[in-house]
Amino acid sequence: MSELNRLGLAEARDLLRKGEVTSVQLTEACLAAIEAADALNAFVHKTPEIALQRAEAADARIRAGDAPSMCGLPVGIKDLFCTRGVPSQAASRILEGFRPEYESTVSQNLKDSGAVMLGKLNMDEFAMGSSNETSCYGNAVNPWRRGNDDTALTPGGSSGGSASAVAADLCLAATGTATGGSIRQPAAFTGITGIKPTYGRCSRWGIVAFASSLDQAGPMTKSVRDAAIMLEAMCSHDPKDSTSTEIPVPDFEAMLTGDIRGKKIGIPKEYRMDGMPDEIEALWRSGAEMLKAAGAEIVDISLPHTKYALPAYYVIAPAEASSNLARYDGVRYGHRAKLAQGDGITEMYEKTRAEGFGDEVQRRVMVGTYVLSAGFYDAYYNRARKVRTLIKRDFEEVFAQGVDAILTPATPSSAFGLGEMAEADPVQMYLNDVFTVTVNLAGLPGIAVPAGLDRQGLPLGLQLIGRPWDEGDLLNTAFALETAAQFVAKPGKWW
């Protein structure tokens, strides 16, 4: 069977169970695709030996009748997840050479379920970015192109390598993380599905921290069904993570009936923003009509504090980052700068951090340190925390009114060219998260589903936001939207 790497998780799982393919065959197909796709710069640490060992072990489990849903399925792991004995750099020079002696809980859960790790995926440095242009490995590249234009496009960020790899069929699925939109935005830019679960649903232990009260892992897949399969494998209560919640993990795939009759879908008026492209507005309207045709009730809602979300996020996230990244100083692991004679520990810290951190990380650490400083703590950080509470309350009030899910655009545009934002004010780049940061601030589940193409032939996605801990219902609504949208476009292979 040719092009096994083009399969999704559900299709491949079913073929494995029937004995029509083996995990080794699937893995070899993906490894061959990875080797032929260096132009995408999606995989930055390839692990073919580990992959084939795990594939052989998975085939043995399947033959023995001990096969969880992810058993034998080849996936990519974002470089933010610590993986035992494998470089885990968070795309930063400051962690060059770091090979952890432990495994993140999420990647361990996938390993325990029999999933096959193909390697580590590119990302923005410490997950700080929306275009995968801040990586020490260089830019990840979107497999999509604008018509006949050869301009290299961003796959989005920070999970750009994950998005590019899944869209280009280098792996069947991949892990991502979201702090402000880093699963949903790249998923929308590359025509795949990405879900950020409720904060606390997936353990953060062993994931290199950006902003601890916002970070959350999730799957990036080729379909909603695949997202349901992989999310269940990733989730667990973890006593090593104090924010991990002990709530049972349901069978998300079994909840995909596609029946959303009687569901109430909210359309927030605050997401209709000045300058929104007509194509985004039309897609949003079309998505609402699809859900209505499937039996849902469409209602207008208000989330009045949405306009304060980006400013609040870009105070809270850098503040937490400046604290989390203080540990990278060249003392115990990672990069250490060469010192001149007479240099002391202060010079070592300064030179190591200057050499190890990229411009965007330095910018956010400086902003975070500023807003946490004695003279500005109340004026900025405490005020942002209060705004965050108000944003969360907006969602709680809407859900209390009987709204089951909220439909919004996923991004304010389709994928833009790599380098096109280089001279722009950093705030222009931050606006890529305008539709997604509220979900992270409120700790809610959100999913991006590909729903159409723009006039340049690039994918556009819609976002659904769900009630806390109700990922099953959210996935089912997304499944209904996916079924109606019938998005089947794939990037033309140029790499």
PDB file of C-alpha atoms in Angstrom, residues 298-443:
ATOM      1  CA  ILE A 298     -27.526  30.383  16.490  1.00  0.00           C
ATOM      2  CA  VAL A 299     -27.682  33.231  19.013  1.00  0.00           C
ATOM      3  CA  ASP A 300     -25.882  36.568  19.296  1.00  0.00           C
ATOM      4  CA  ILE A 301     -23.885  36.968  22.498  1.00  0.00           C
ATOM      5  CA  SER A 302     -21.663  39.579  24.088  1.00  0.00           C
ATOM      6  CA  LEU A 303     -18.209  39.102  25.615  1.00  0.00           C
ATOM      7  CA  PRO A 304     -17.647  42.752  26.584  1.00  0.00           C
ATOM      8  CA  HIS A 305     -14.109  42.479  27.936  1.00  0.00           C
ATOM      9  CA  THR A 306     -12.705  40.870  24.784  1.00  0.00           C
ATOM     10  CA  LYS A 307     -11.123  44.170  23.697  1.00  0.00           C
ATOM     11  CA  TYR A 308      -8.840  44.048  26.738  1.00  0.00           C
ATOM     12  CA  ALA A 309      -7.682  40.459  26.154  1.00  0.00           C
ATOM     13  CA  LEU A 310      -4.560  41.106  24.076  1.00  0.00           C
ATOM     14  CA  PRO A 311      -3.163  43.832  26.373  1.00  0.00           C
ATOM     15  CA  ALA A 312      -3.868  41.659  29.439  1.00  0.00           C
ATOM     16  CA  TYR A 313      -2.282  38.615  27.813  1.00  0.00           C
ATOM     17  CA  TYR A 314       0.861  40.504  26.819  1.00  0.00           C
ATOM     18  CA  VAL A 315       1.315  41.611  30.420  1.00  0.00           C
ATOM     19  CA  ILE A 316       0.592  38.275  32.120  1.00  0.00           C
ATOM     20  CA  ALA A 317       2.460  35.993  29.694  1.00  0.00           C
ATOM     21  CA  PRO A 318       5.749  37.967  29.669  1.00  0.00           C
ATOM     22  CA  ALA A 319       5.557  38.366  33.460  1.00  0.00           C
ATOM     23  CA  GLU A 320       5.348  34.600  33.943  1.00  0.00           C
ATOM     24  CA  ALA A 321       7.987  34.056  31.259  1.00  0.00           C
ATOM     25  CA  SER A 322      10.473  36.363  32.971  1.00  0.00           C
ATOM     26  CA  SER A 323      10.082  34.279  36.125  1.00  0.00           C
ATOM     27  CA  ASN A 324      10.211  30.889  34.384  1.00  0.00           C
ATOM     28  CA  LEU A 325      13.210  31.739  32.220  1.00  0.00           C
ATOM     29  CA  ALA A 326      15.285  33.023  35.145  1.00  0.00           C
ATOM     30  CA  ARG A 327      16.517  29.439  35.628  1.00  0.00           C
ATOM     31  CA  TYR A 328      18.465  29.498  32.337  1.00  0.00           C
ATOM     32  CA  ASP A 329      21.740  31.007  33.460  1.00  0.00           C
ATOM     33  CA  GLY A 330      24.487  28.675  32.213  1.00  0.00           C
ATOM     34  CA  VAL A 331      25.187  27.181  35.629  1.00  0.00           C
ATOM     35  CA  ARG A 332      23.786  23.643  35.536  1.00  0.00           C
ATOM     36  CA  TYR A 333      22.900  22.775  31.939  1.00  0.00           C
ATOM     37  CA  GLY A 334      22.589  24.149  28.452  1.00  0.00           C
ATOM     38  CA  HIS A 335      24.689  26.895  26.897  1.00  0.00           C
ATOM     39  CA  ARG A 336      27.343  28.735  28.894  1.00  0.00           C
ATOM     40  CA  ALA A 337      29.156  31.737  27.429  1.00  0.00           C
ATOM     41  CA  LYS A 338      32.935  31.806  27.270  1.00  0.00           C
ATOM     42  CA  LEU A 339      34.212  34.208  29.896  1.00  0.00           C
ATOM     43  CA  ALA A 340      37.097  36.617  29.792  1.00  0.00           C
ATOM     44  CA  GLN A 341      39.714  36.632  32.497  1.00  0.00           C
ATOM     45  CA  GLY A 342      38.368  38.405  35.520  1.00  0.00           C
ATOM     46  CA  ASP A 343      34.694  37.801  34.662  1.00  0.00           C
ATOM     47  CA  GLY A 344      32.550  36.766  37.587  1.00  0.00           C
ATOM     48  CA  ILE A 345      29.173  35.130  37.997  1.00  0.00           C
ATOM     49  CA  THR A 346      27.290  38.300  37.025  1.00  0.00           C
ATOM     50  CA  GLU A 347      29.159  38.484  33.710  1.00  0.00           C
ATOM     51  CA  MET A 348      28.487  34.784  33.139  1.00  0.00           C
ATOM     52  CA  TYR A 349      24.745  35.316  33.599  1.00  0.00           C
ATOM     53  CA  GLU A 350      24.695  38.370  31.361  1.00  0.00           C
ATOM     54  CA  LYS A 351      26.765  36.901  28.520  1.00  0.00           C
ATOM     55  CA  THR A 352      25.054  33.500  28.635  1.00  0.00           C
ATOM     56  CA  ARG A 353      21.557  34.957  28.487  1.00  0.00           C
ATOM     57  CA  ALA A 354      22.515  37.497  25.812  1.00  0.00           C
ATOM     58  CA  GLU A 355      23.965  34.741  23.620  1.00  0.00           C
ATOM     59  CA  GLY A 356      21.392  32.084  24.434  1.00  0.00           C
ATOM     60  CA  PHE A 357      18.124  33.995  24.143  1.00  0.00           C
ATOM     61  CA  GLY A 358      16.828  35.347  20.826  1.00  0.00           C
ATOM     62  CA  ASP A 359      15.458  38.860  20.315  1.00  0.00           C
ATOM     63  CA  GLU A 360      11.796  38.002  20.909  1.00  0.00           C
ATOM     64  CA  VAL A 361      12.535  36.089  24.109  1.00  0.00           C
ATOM     65  CA  GLN A 362      14.699  38.950  25.369  1.00  0.00           C
ATOM     66  CA  ARG A 363      11.920  41.425  24.541  1.00  0.00           C
ATOM     67  CA  ARG A 364       9.323  39.458  26.484  1.00  0.00           C
ATOM     68  CA  VAL A 365      11.609  38.824  29.458  1.00  0.00           C
ATOM     69  CA  MET A 366      12.306  42.554  29.671  1.00  0.00           C
ATOM     70  CA  VAL A 367       8.620  43.431  29.417  1.00  0.00           C
ATOM     71  CA  GLY A 368       7.791  40.821  32.051  1.00  0.00           C
ATOM     72  CA  THR A 369      10.479  42.036  34.435  1.00  0.00           C
ATOM     73  CA  TYR A 370       9.253  45.606  33.977  1.00  0.00           C
ATOM     74  CA  VAL A 371       5.594  44.857  34.767  1.00  0.00           C
ATOM     75  CA  LEU A 372       6.609  42.849  37.838  1.00  0.00           C
ATOM     76  CA  SER A 373       8.924  45.564  39.186  1.00  0.00           C
ATOM     77  CA  ALA A 374       8.000  47.291  42.432  1.00  0.00           C
ATOM     78  CA  GLY A 375       6.845  50.528  40.849  1.00  0.00           C
ATOM     79  CA  PHE A 376       4.644  48.968  38.179  1.00  0.00           C
ATOM     80  CA  TYR A 377       3.317  45.716  39.694  1.00  0.00           C
ATOM     81  CA  ASP A 378      -0.083  47.192  40.603  1.00  0.00           C
ATOM     82  CA  ALA A 379      -0.345  49.405  37.557  1.00  0.00           C
ATOM     83  CA  TYR A 380       0.207  46.587  35.065  1.00  0.00           C
ATOM     84  CA  TYR A 381       0.354  43.032  36.405  1.00  0.00           C
ATOM     85  CA  ASN A 382      -2.370  43.245  39.033  1.00  0.00           C
ATOM     86  CA  ARG A 383      -4.625  45.187  36.670  1.00  0.00           C
ATOM     87  CA  ALA A 384      -4.108  42.539  33.959  1.00  0.00           C
ATOM     88  CA  ARG A 385      -5.041  39.803  36.429  1.00  0.00           C
ATOM     89  CA  LYS A 386      -8.281  41.644  37.237  1.00  0.00           C
ATOM     90  CA  VAL A 387      -9.073  41.950  33.538  1.00  0.00           C
ATOM     91  CA  ARG A 388      -8.431  38.231  33.155  1.00  0.00           C
ATOM     92  CA  THR A 389     -11.031  37.545  35.860  1.00  0.00           C
ATOM     93  CA  LEU A 390     -13.549  39.716  34.002  1.00  0.00           C
ATOM     94  CA  ILE A 391     -12.872  37.890  30.719  1.00  0.00           C
ATOM     95  CA  LYS A 392     -13.427  34.559  32.452  1.00  0.00           C
ATOM     96  CA  ARG A 393     -16.663  35.880  33.980  1.00  0.00           C
ATOM     97  CA  ASP A 394     -17.915  36.932  30.517  1.00  0.00           C
ATOM     98  CA  PHE A 395     -17.678  33.323  29.354  1.00  0.00           C
ATOM     99  CA  GLU A 396     -19.249  31.972  32.544  1.00  0.00           C
ATOM    100  CA  GLU A 397     -22.261  34.258  32.116  1.00  0.00           C
ATOM    101  CA  VAL A 398     -22.724  33.241  28.478  1.00  0.00           C
ATOM    102  CA  PHE A 399     -22.543  29.537  29.312  1.00  0.00           C
ATOM    103  CA  ALA A 400     -24.958  30.089  32.224  1.00  0.00           C
ATOM    104  CA  GLN A 401     -27.453  31.409  29.655  1.00  0.00           C
ATOM    105  CA  GLY A 402     -27.494  27.983  27.993  1.00  0.00           C
ATOM    106  CA  VAL A 403     -24.918  28.526  25.251  1.00  0.00           C
ATOM    107  CA  ASP A 404     -23.169  25.226  24.474  1.00  0.00           C
ATOM    108  CA  ALA A 405     -20.343  26.514  22.266  1.00  0.00           C
ATOM    109  CA  ILE A 406     -19.105  29.751  20.737  1.00  0.00           C
ATOM    110  CA  LEU A 407     -18.163  30.127  17.058  1.00  0.00           C
ATOM    111  CA  THR A 408     -15.486  32.626  15.978  1.00  0.00           C
ATOM    112  CA  PRO A 409     -12.819  32.977  13.298  1.00  0.00           C
ATOM    113  CA  ALA A 410      -9.569  31.231  14.202  1.00  0.00           C
ATOM    114  CA  THR A 411      -7.239  33.855  12.716  1.00  0.00           C
ATOM    115  CA  PRO A 412      -7.548  37.383  11.309  1.00  0.00           C
ATOM    116  CA  SER A 413      -6.004  36.282   7.977  1.00  0.00           C
ATOM    117  CA  SER A 414      -4.621  33.333   6.057  1.00  0.00           C
ATOM    118  CA  ALA A 415      -0.916  32.467   6.290  1.00  0.00           C
ATOM    119  CA  PHE A 416       1.420  35.359   5.480  1.00  0.00           C
ATOM    120  CA  GLY A 417       4.868  35.220   3.936  1.00  0.00           C
ATOM    121  CA  LEU A 418       7.936  34.477   6.006  1.00  0.00           C
ATOM    122  CA  GLY A 419       9.737  37.774   6.564  1.00  0.00           C
ATOM    123  CA  GLU A 420       6.734  39.903   5.621  1.00  0.00           C
ATOM    124  CA  MET A 421       6.287  41.034   9.234  1.00  0.00           C
ATOM    125  CA  ALA A 422       9.992  41.568   9.903  1.00  0.00           C
ATOM    126  CA  GLU A 423       9.806  45.356   9.799  1.00  0.00           C
ATOM    127  CA  ALA A 424       6.392  45.596  11.471  1.00  0.00           C
ATOM    128  CA  ASP A 425       5.785  46.751  15.012  1.00  0.00           C
ATOM    129  CA  PRO A 426       5.812  43.630  17.265  1.00  0.00           C
ATOM    130  CA  VAL A 427       2.199  44.422  18.183  1.00  0.00           C
ATOM    131  CA  GLN A 428       1.201  43.688  14.569  1.00  0.00           C
ATOM    132  CA  MET A 429       2.511  40.144  15.005  1.00  0.00           C
ATOM    133  CA  TYR A 430       0.767  39.815  18.368  1.00  0.00           C
ATOM    134  CA  LEU A 431      -2.564  40.584  16.657  1.00  0.00           C
ATOM    135  CA  ASN A 432      -2.429  37.100  15.130  1.00  0.00           C
ATOM    136  CA  ASP A 433      -3.664  35.881  18.528  1.00  0.00           C
ATOM    137  CA  VAL A 434      -6.607  38.271  18.694  1.00  0.00           C
ATOM    138  CA  PHE A 435      -9.263  35.513  18.428  1.00  0.00           C
ATOM    139  CA  THR A 436      -7.503  32.911  20.548  1.00  0.00           C
ATOM    140  CA  VAL A 437      -5.972  34.516  23.656  1.00  0.00           C
ATOM    141  CA  THR A 438      -9.303  34.858  25.481  1.00  0.00           C
ATOM    142  CA  VAL A 439      -9.633  31.074  25.533  1.00  0.00           C
ATOM    143  CA  ASN A 440      -6.266  30.639  27.244  1.00  0.00           C
ATOM    144  CA  LEU A 441      -6.910  33.484  29.677  1.00  0.00           C
ATOM    145  CA  ALA A 442     -10.184  31.812  30.694  1.00  0.00           C
ATOM    146  CA  GLY A 443      -8.714  28.275  30.695  1.00  0.00           C
TER     147      GLY A 443
END
